Every structure is written in C-alpha cells, then in structure tokens.
PDB file of C-alpha atoms in Angstrom:
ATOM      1  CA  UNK A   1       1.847  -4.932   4.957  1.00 54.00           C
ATOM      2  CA  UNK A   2      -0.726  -6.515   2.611  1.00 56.00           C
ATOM      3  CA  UNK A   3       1.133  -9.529   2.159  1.00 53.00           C
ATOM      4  CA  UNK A   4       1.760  -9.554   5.931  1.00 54.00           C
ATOM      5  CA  UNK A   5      -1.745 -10.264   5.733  1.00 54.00           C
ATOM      6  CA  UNK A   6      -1.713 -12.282   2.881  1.00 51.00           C
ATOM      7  CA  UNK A   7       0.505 -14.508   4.792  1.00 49.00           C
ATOM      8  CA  UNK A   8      -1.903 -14.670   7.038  1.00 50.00           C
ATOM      9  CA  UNK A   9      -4.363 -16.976   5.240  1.00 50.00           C
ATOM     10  CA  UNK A  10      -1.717 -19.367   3.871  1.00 51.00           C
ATOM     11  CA  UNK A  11      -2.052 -23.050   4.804  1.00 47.00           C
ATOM     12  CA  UNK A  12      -1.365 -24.200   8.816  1.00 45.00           C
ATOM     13  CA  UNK A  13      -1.830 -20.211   9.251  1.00 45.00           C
ATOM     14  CA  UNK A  14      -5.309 -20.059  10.869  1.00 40.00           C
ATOM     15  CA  UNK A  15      -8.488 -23.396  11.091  1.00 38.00           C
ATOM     16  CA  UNK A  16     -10.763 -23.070   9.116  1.00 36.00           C
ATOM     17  CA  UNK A  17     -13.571 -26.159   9.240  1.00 36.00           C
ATOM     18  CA  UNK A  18     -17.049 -24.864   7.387  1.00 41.00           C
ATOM     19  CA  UNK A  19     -16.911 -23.862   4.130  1.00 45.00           C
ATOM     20  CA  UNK A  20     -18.288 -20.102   5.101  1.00 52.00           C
ATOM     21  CA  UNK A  21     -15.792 -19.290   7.402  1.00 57.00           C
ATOM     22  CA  UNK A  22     -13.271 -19.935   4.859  1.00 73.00           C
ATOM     23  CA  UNK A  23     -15.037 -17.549   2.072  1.00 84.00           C
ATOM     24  CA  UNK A  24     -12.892 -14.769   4.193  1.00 90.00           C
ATOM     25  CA  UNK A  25      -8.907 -14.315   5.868  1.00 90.00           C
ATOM     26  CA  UNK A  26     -10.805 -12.740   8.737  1.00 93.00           C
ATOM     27  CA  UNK A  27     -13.926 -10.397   9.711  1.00 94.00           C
ATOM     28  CA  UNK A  28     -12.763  -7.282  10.746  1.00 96.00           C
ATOM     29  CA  UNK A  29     -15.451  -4.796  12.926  1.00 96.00           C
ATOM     30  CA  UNK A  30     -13.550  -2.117  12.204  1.00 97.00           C
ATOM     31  CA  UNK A  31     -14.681  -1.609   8.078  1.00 97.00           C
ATOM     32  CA  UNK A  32     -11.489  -1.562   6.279  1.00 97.00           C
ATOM     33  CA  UNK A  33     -11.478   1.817   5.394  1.00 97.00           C
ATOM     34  CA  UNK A  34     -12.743   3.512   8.692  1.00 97.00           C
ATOM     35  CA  UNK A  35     -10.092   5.545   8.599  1.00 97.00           C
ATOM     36  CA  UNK A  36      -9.339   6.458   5.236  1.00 95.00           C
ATOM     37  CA  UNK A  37     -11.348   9.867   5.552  1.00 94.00           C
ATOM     38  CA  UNK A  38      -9.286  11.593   8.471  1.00 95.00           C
ATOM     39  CA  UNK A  39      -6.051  10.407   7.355  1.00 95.00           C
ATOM     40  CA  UNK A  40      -3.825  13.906   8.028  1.00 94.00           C
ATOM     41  CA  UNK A  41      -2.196  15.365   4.879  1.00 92.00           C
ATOM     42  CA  UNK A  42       1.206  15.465   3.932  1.00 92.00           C
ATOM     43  CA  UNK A  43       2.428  19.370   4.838  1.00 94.00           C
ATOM     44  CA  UNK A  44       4.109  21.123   2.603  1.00 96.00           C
ATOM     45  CA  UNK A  45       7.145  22.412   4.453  1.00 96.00           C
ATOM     46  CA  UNK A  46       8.175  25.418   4.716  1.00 96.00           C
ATOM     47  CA  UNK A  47      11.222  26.579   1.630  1.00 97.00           C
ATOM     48  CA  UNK A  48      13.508  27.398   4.684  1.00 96.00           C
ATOM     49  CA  UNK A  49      13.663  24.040   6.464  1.00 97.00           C
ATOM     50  CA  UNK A  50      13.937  22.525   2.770  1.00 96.00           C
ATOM     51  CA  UNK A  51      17.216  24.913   2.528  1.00 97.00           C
ATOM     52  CA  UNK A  52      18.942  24.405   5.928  1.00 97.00           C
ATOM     53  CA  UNK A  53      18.088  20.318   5.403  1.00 97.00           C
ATOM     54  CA  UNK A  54      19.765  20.420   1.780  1.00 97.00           C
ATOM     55  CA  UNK A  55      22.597  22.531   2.878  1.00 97.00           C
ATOM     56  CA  UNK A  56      23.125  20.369   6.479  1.00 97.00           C
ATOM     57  CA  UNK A  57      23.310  17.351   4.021  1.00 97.00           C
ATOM     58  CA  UNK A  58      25.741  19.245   1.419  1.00 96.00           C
ATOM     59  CA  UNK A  59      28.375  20.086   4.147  1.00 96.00           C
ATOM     60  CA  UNK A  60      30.046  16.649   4.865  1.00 95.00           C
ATOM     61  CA  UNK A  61      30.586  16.414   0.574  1.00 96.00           C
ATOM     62  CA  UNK A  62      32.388  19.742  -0.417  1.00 96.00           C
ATOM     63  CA  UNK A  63      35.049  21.476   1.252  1.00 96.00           C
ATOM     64  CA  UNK A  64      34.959  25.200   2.201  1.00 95.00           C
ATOM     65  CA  UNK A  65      35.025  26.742  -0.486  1.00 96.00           C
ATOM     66  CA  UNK A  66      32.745  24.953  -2.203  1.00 96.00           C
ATOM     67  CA  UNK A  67      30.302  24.983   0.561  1.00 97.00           C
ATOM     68  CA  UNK A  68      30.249  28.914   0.437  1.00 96.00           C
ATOM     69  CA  UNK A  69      29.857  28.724  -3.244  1.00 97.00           C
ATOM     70  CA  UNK A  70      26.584  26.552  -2.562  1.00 97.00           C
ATOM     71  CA  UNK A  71      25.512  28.388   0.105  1.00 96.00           C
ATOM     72  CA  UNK A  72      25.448  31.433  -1.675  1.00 97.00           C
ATOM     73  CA  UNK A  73      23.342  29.503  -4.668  1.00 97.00           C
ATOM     74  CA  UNK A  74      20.924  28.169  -1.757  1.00 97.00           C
ATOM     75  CA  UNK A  75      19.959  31.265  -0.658  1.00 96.00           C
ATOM     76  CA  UNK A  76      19.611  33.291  -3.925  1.00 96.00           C
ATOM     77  CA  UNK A  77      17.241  30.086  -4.790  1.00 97.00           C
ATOM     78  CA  UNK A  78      15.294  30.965  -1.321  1.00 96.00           C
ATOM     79  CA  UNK A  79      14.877  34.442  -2.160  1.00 94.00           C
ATOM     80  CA  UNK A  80      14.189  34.397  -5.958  1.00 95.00           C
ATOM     81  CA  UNK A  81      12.416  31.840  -8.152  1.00 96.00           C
ATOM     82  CA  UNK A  82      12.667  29.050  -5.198  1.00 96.00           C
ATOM     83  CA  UNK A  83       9.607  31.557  -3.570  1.00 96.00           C
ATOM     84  CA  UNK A  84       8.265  31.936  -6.542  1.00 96.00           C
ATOM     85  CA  UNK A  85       8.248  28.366  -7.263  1.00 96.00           C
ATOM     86  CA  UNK A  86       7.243  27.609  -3.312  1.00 97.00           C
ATOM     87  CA  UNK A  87       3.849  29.684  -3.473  1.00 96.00           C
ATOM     88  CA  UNK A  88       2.873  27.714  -6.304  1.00 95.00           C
ATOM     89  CA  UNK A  89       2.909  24.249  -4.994  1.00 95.00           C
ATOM     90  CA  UNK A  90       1.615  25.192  -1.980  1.00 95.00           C
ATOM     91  CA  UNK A  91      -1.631  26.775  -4.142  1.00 95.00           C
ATOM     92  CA  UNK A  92      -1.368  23.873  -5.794  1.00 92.00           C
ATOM     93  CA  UNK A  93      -1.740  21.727  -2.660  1.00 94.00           C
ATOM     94  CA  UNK A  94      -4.488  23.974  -1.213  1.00 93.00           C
ATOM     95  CA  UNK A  95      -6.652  22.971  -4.995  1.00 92.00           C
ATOM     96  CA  UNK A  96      -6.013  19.377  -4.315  1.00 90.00           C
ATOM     97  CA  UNK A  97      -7.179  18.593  -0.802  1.00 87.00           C
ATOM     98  CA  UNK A  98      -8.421  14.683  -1.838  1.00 86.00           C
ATOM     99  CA  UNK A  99      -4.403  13.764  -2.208  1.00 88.00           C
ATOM    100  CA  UNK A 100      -1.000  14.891  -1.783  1.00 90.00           C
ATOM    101  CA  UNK A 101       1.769  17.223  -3.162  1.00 92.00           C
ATOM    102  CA  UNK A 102       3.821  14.748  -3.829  1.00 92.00           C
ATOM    103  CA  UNK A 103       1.044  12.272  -5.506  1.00 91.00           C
ATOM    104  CA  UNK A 104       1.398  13.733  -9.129  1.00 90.00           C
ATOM    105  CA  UNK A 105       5.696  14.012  -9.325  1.00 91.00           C
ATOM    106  CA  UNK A 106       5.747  10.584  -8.038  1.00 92.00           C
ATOM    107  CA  UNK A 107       3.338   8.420 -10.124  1.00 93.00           C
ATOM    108  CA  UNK A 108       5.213  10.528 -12.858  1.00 95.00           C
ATOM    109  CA  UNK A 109       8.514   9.533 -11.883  1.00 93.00           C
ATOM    110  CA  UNK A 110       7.081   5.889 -11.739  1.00 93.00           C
ATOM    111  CA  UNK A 111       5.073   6.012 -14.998  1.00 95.00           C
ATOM    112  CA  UNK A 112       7.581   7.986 -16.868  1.00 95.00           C
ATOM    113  CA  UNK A 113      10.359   5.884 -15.875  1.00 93.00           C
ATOM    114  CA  UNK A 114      11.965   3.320 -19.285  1.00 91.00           C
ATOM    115  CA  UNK A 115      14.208   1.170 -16.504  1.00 89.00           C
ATOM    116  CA  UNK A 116      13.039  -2.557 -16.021  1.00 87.00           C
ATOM    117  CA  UNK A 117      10.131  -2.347 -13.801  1.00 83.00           C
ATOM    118  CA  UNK A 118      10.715  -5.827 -11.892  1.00 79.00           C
ATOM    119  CA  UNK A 119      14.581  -4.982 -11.231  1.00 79.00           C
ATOM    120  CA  UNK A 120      14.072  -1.565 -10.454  1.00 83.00           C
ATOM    121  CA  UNK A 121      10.321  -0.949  -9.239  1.00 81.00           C
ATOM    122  CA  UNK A 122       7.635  -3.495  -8.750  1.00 78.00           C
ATOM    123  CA  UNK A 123       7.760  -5.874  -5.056  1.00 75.00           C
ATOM    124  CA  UNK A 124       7.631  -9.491  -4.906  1.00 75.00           C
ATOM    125  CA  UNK A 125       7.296 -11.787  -2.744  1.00 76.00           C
ATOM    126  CA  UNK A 126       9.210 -15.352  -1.948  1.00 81.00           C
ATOM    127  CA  UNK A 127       7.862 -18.081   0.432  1.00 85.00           C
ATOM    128  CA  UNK A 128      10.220 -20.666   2.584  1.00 90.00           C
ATOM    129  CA  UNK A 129       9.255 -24.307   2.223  1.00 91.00           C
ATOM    130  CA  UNK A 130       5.759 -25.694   4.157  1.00 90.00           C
ATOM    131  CA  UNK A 131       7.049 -27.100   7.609  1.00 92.00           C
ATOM    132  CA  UNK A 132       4.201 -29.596   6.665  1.00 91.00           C
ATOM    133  CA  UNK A 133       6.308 -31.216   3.647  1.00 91.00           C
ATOM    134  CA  UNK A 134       3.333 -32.466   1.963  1.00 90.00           C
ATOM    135  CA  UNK A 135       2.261 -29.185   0.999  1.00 91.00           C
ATOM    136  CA  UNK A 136       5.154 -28.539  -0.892  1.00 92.00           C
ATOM    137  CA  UNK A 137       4.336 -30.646  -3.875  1.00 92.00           C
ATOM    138  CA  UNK A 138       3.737 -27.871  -6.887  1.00 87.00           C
ATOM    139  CA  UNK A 139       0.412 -28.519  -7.400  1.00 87.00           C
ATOM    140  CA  UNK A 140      -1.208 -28.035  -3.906  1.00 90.00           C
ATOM    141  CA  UNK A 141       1.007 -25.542  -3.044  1.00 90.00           C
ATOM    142  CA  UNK A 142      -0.027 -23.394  -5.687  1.00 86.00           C
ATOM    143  CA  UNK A 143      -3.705 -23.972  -5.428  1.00 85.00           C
ATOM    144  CA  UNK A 144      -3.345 -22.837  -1.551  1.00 87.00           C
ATOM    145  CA  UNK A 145      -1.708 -19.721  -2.533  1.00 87.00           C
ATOM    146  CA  UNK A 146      -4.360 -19.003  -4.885  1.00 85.00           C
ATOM    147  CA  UNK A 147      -7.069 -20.106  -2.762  1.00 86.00           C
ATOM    148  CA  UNK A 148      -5.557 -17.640   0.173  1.00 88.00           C
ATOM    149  CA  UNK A 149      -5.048 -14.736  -2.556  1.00 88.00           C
ATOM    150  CA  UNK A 150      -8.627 -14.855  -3.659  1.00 88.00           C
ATOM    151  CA  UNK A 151      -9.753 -15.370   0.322  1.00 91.00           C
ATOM    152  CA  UNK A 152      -7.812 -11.780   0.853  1.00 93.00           C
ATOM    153  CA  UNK A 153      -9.059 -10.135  -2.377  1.00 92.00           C
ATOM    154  CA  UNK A 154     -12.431 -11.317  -0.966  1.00 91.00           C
ATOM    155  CA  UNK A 155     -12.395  -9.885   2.299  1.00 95.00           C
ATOM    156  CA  UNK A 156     -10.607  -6.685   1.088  1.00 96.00           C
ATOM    157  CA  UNK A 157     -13.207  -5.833  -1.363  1.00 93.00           C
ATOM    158  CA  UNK A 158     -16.335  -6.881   1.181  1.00 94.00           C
ATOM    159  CA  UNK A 159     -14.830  -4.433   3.988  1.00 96.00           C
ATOM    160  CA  UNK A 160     -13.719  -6.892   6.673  1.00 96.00           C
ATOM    161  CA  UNK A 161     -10.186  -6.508   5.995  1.00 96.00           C
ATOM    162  CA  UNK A 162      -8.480  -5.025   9.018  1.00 96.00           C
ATOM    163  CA  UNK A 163      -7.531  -1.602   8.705  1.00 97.00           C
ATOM    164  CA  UNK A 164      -3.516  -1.010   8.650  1.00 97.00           C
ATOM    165  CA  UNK A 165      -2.741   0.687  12.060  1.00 97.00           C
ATOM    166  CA  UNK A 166       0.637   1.218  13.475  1.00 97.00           C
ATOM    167  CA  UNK A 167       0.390   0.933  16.930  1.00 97.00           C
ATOM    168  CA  UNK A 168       2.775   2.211  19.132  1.00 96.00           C
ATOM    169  CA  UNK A 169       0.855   1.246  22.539  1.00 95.00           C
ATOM    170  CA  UNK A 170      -0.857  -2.186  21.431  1.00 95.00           C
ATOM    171  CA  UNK A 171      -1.672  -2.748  24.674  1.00 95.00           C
ATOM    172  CA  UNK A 172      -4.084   0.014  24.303  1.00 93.00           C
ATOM    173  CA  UNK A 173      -5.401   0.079  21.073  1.00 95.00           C
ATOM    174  CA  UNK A 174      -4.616  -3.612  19.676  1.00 96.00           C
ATOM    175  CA  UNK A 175      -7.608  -4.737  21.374  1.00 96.00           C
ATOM    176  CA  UNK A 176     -11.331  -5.532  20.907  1.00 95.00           C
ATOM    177  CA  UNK A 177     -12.415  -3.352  23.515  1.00 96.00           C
ATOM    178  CA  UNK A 178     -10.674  -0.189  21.571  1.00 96.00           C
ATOM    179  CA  UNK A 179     -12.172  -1.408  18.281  1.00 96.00           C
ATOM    180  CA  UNK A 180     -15.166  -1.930  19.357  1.00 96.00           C
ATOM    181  CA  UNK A 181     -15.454   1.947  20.317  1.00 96.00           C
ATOM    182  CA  UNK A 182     -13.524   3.069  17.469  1.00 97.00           C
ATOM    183  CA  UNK A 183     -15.995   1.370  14.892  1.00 96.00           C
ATOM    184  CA  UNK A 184     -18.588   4.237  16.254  1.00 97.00           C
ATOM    185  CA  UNK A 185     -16.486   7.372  16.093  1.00 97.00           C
ATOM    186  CA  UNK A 186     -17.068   8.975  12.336  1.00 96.00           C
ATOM    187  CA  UNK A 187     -14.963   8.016   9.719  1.00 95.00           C
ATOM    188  CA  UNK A 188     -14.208  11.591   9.501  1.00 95.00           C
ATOM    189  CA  UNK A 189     -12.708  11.963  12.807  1.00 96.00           C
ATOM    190  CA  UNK A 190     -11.873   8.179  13.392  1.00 97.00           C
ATOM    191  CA  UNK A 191      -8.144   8.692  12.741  1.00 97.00           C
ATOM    192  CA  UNK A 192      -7.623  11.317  15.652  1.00 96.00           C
ATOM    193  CA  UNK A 193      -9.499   8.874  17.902  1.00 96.00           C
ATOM    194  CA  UNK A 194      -6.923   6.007  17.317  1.00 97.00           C
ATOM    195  CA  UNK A 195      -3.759   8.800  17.869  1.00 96.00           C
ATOM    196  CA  UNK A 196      -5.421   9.718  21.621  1.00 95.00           C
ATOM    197  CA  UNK A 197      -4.343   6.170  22.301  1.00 95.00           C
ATOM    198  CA  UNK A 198      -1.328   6.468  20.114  1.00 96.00           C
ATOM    199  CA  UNK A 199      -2.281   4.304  17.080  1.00 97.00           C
ATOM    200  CA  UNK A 200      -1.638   5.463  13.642  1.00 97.00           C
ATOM    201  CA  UNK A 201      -3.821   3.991  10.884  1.00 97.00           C
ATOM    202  CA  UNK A 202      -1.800   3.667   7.479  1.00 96.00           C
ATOM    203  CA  UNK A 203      -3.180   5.351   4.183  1.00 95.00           C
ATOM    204  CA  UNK A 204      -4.598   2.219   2.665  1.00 95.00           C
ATOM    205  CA  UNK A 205      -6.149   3.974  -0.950  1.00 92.00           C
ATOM    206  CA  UNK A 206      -3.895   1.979  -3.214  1.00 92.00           C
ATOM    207  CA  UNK A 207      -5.363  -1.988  -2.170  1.00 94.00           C
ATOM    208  CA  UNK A 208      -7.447  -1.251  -4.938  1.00 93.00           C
ATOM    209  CA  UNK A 209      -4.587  -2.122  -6.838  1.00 92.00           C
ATOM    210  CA  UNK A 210      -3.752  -5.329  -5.120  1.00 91.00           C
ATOM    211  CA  UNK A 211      -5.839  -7.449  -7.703  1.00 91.00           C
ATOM    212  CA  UNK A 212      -6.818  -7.156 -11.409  1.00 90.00           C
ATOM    213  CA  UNK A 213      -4.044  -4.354 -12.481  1.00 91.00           C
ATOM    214  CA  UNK A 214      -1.859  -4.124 -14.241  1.00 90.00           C
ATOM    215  CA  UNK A 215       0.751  -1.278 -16.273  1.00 92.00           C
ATOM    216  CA  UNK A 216      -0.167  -0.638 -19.692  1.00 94.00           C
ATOM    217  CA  UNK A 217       2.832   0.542 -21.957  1.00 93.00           C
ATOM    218  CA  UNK A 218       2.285   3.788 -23.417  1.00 95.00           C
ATOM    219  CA  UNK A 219       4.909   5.848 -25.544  1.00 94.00           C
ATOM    220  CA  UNK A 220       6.098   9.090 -22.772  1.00 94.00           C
ATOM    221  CA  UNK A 221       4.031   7.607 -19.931  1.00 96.00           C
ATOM    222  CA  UNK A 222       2.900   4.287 -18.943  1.00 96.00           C
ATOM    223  CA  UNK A 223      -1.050   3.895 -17.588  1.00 96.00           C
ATOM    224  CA  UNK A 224      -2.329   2.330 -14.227  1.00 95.00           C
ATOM    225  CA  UNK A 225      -5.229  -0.263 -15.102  1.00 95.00           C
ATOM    226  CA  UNK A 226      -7.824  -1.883 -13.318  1.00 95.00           C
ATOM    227  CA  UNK A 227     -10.673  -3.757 -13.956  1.00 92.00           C
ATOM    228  CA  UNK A 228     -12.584  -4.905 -11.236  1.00 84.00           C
ATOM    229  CA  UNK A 229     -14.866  -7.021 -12.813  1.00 86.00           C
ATOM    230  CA  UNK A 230     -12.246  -9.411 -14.244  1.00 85.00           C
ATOM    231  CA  UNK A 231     -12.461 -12.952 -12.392  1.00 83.00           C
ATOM    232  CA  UNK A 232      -9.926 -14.453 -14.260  1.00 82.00           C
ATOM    233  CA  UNK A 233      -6.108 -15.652 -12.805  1.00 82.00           C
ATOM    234  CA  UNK A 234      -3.462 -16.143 -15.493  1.00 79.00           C
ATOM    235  CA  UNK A 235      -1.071 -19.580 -14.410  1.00 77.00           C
ATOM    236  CA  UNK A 236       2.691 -19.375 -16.130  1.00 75.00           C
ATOM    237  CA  UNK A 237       4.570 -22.479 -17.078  1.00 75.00           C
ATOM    238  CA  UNK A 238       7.404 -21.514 -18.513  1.00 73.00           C
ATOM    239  CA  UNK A 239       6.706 -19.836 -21.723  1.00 71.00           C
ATOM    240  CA  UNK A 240       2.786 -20.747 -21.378  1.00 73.00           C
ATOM    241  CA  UNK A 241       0.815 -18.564 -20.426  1.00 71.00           C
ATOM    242  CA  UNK A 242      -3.461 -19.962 -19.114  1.00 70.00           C
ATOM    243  CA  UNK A 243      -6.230 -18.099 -17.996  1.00 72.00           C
ATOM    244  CA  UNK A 244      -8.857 -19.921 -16.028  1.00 68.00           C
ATOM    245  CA  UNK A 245     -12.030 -18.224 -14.549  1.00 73.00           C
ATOM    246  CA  UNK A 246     -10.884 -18.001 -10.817  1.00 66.00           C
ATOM    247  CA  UNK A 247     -13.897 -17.103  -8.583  1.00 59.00           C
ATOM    248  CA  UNK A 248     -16.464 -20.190  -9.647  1.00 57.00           C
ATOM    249  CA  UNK A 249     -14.182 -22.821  -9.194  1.00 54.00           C
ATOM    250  CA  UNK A 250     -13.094 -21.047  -6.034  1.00 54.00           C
ATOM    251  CA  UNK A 251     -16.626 -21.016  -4.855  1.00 50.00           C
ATOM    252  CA  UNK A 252     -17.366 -24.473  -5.588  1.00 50.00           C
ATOM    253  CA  UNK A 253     -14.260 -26.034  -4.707  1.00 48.00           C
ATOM    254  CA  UNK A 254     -12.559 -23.756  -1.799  1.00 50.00           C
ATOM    255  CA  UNK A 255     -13.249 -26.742   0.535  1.00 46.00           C
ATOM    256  CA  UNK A 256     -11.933 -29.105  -1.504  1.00 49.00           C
ATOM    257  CA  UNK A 257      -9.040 -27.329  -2.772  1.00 45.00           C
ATOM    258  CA  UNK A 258      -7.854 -25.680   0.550  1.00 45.00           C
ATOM    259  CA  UNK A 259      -5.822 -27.782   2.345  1.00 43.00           C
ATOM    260  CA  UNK A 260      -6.252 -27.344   6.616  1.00 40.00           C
TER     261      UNK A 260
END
C-alpha cells in the first residue's frame, strides 16, 4: 500500500506548478496516524477452534487410520501441555497490550531466518516504461523517482500522509465530508468511528521503516536499524556504490529536477 502511494507522486501522476506544493505527495486532514491508537488487537483464539481448524485441515491428507491416530494426539495436546501452554500466551498477551501475540515469534522467524533475504523475504518494486518516452532516459527517470521518494518520506514524516483505510462503502467514508468529521473524533476512539460507516483503517506502525533502515547482520539474530536523522541516498552502478546528501539538493533543486 505504501508504494501504492508512492506511485502516486511519480511523474504525469498529479500537477504540481509552485515549488511548495511540490515539497509534499499530498496534504492529508486526517493526520496520518489518527488512527493508530484504537486499532483493535489481534485475539488470541481460543485452543479449541485452533484444534478443530488443524484437524479440519489434517483430514483431506491422511486416511482413516491415520486421522484417528492424530485425532487422538490433538486432543491429549488440548487437554495437557497445549492448556498449559495456552494460559501462558494468553498472560503473555494480557502483559503486552502496546502490540500483538504474534509480534515477537514473527520478527523472530524473520530475524532468525539464514535464507537469502531478497529471494525469500524483502518486497520490491518494478515500474513499466513512462507513456511520456522522454522520461525514460536513465538519468531523469531516476532523479523523478528519487525526487517522488523523498516527496513521500516528506509527507509521511510531517503527518499529511493519508491514513491506510480499507473501505468497504467508499461512497460513505471515501469522502471529505466523512474526513472532515473523523479528524475530530479522538484518536483513541477514531477507529470505531470509521467501522460505523464500514471503513477499516490499516495498522500503519511499521512506515517508520520505509526510509533510512536497514538489517544489520548479527550471529543468531539479525537487528532492525533506523536512523532518522540520516539524509543521505546511496546510487548503485554496478559494482559502485555513492552516497550523496539527498535532502539539500532536493530542497534547492526539486523544481528543477522534477519533471511535470
């Protein structure tokens, strides 16, 4: 979804004539993190459901007998340590109300894991040729990307990013009228105004991590970094690798160097 919005800020995307209203992708009156407070947890569910979902998904593998034979294992798990095991991560969960259950096991799964991260892990993106086929040349196309990454960055960090919503009735809550209500209603109750009018903001805690990360090696598990002072952009050709100080020359030169 963030480079759905990205996208939004590439070249022939949007006009942009004065040299201020290109500093951002857009100004958002709904603070980018309205909702971020009332977001609902994750529920732990309940050891049964867990056990009729595993066994319901079992049954089309094994045959008969070796259903029984897992059944039987299934429900000795549900009655002995699995209950044990059960009360403790939902303690666990009650001790931890910033986050969710599943937060820890999967940053460790991530982090832990010694596959290739760009095969196996991390996203990327790839772009289809400019209609406009002047923009295509290397050069300006890659100084428009990097002019509309640092607009997003920009507008992400300075709160007029639009929130991410899933709306299920746009007609309803897709609209400046709703969000100019919404922007009122406490960001600790915000989220269960947008579901009345069946709108589902997204959990939007990791942007941070957008810009100025990275994954540092470590020897059992790797480490999340991120320095949000750093200003620099790092350019690859080939084997080369340049850093350039990103945000000056963007500053002087964004009209210049965006092409409209």
């Amino acid at each position: 979804m963030a480079a759905r919005q990205l996208l939004r800020a590439a070249p022939g995307r949007r006009g942009y004539s004065g040299a201020g209203a290109a500093e951002f992708l857009h100004r958002s009156i709904v603070p980018t993190m309205h909702y971020q407070k009332s977001l609902p947890r994750l529920p732990v569910p309940k050891l049964e459901d867990t056990i009729t979902r595993y066994l319901n998904a079992q049954k089309p593998l094994l045959n008969d007998d070796q259903f029984r034979k897992t059944e039987e294992l299934a429900h000795a798990f549900e009655k002995g340590i699995g209950r044990e095991l059960h009360e403790q991560l939902v303690a666990q969960d009650n001790q931890n109300k910033h986050t969710s259950y599943i937060t820890g096991p999967w940053f460790d799964m991530y982090l832990k894991a010694r596959e290739p991260v760009v095969l196996n892990f991390n996203a990327f993106m790839s772009f289809n040729p400019d209609p406009k086929s002047e923009y295509n040349d290397q050069l300006i196309r890659a100084t428009n990307m990097t002019v509309s990454a640092i607009r997003f960055m920009k507008t992400f960090r300075a709160g007029y990013l639009e929130p991410e919503v899933f709306h299920l009735n746009p007609e309803k809550s897709d609209t400046e009228i709703f969000k100019k209500i919404i922007r009122f209603v406490p960001s600790s109750i915000s989220w269960f105004g947008a579901y009345m009018v069946n709108a589902y903001p997204l959990d939007m805690s990791q942007y941070f991590r957008l810009f100025n990360s990275t994954r540092l090696p470590k020897l059992n598990r790797d480490e999340l970094y991120t320095d949000e002072k750093a200003k620099h952009l790092l350019p690859q050709i080939c084997l080369l690798f340049l850093v350039q100080d990103a945000l000056p020359l963007y500053i002087k030169f964004q009209e210049r160097l965006f092409l409209h």
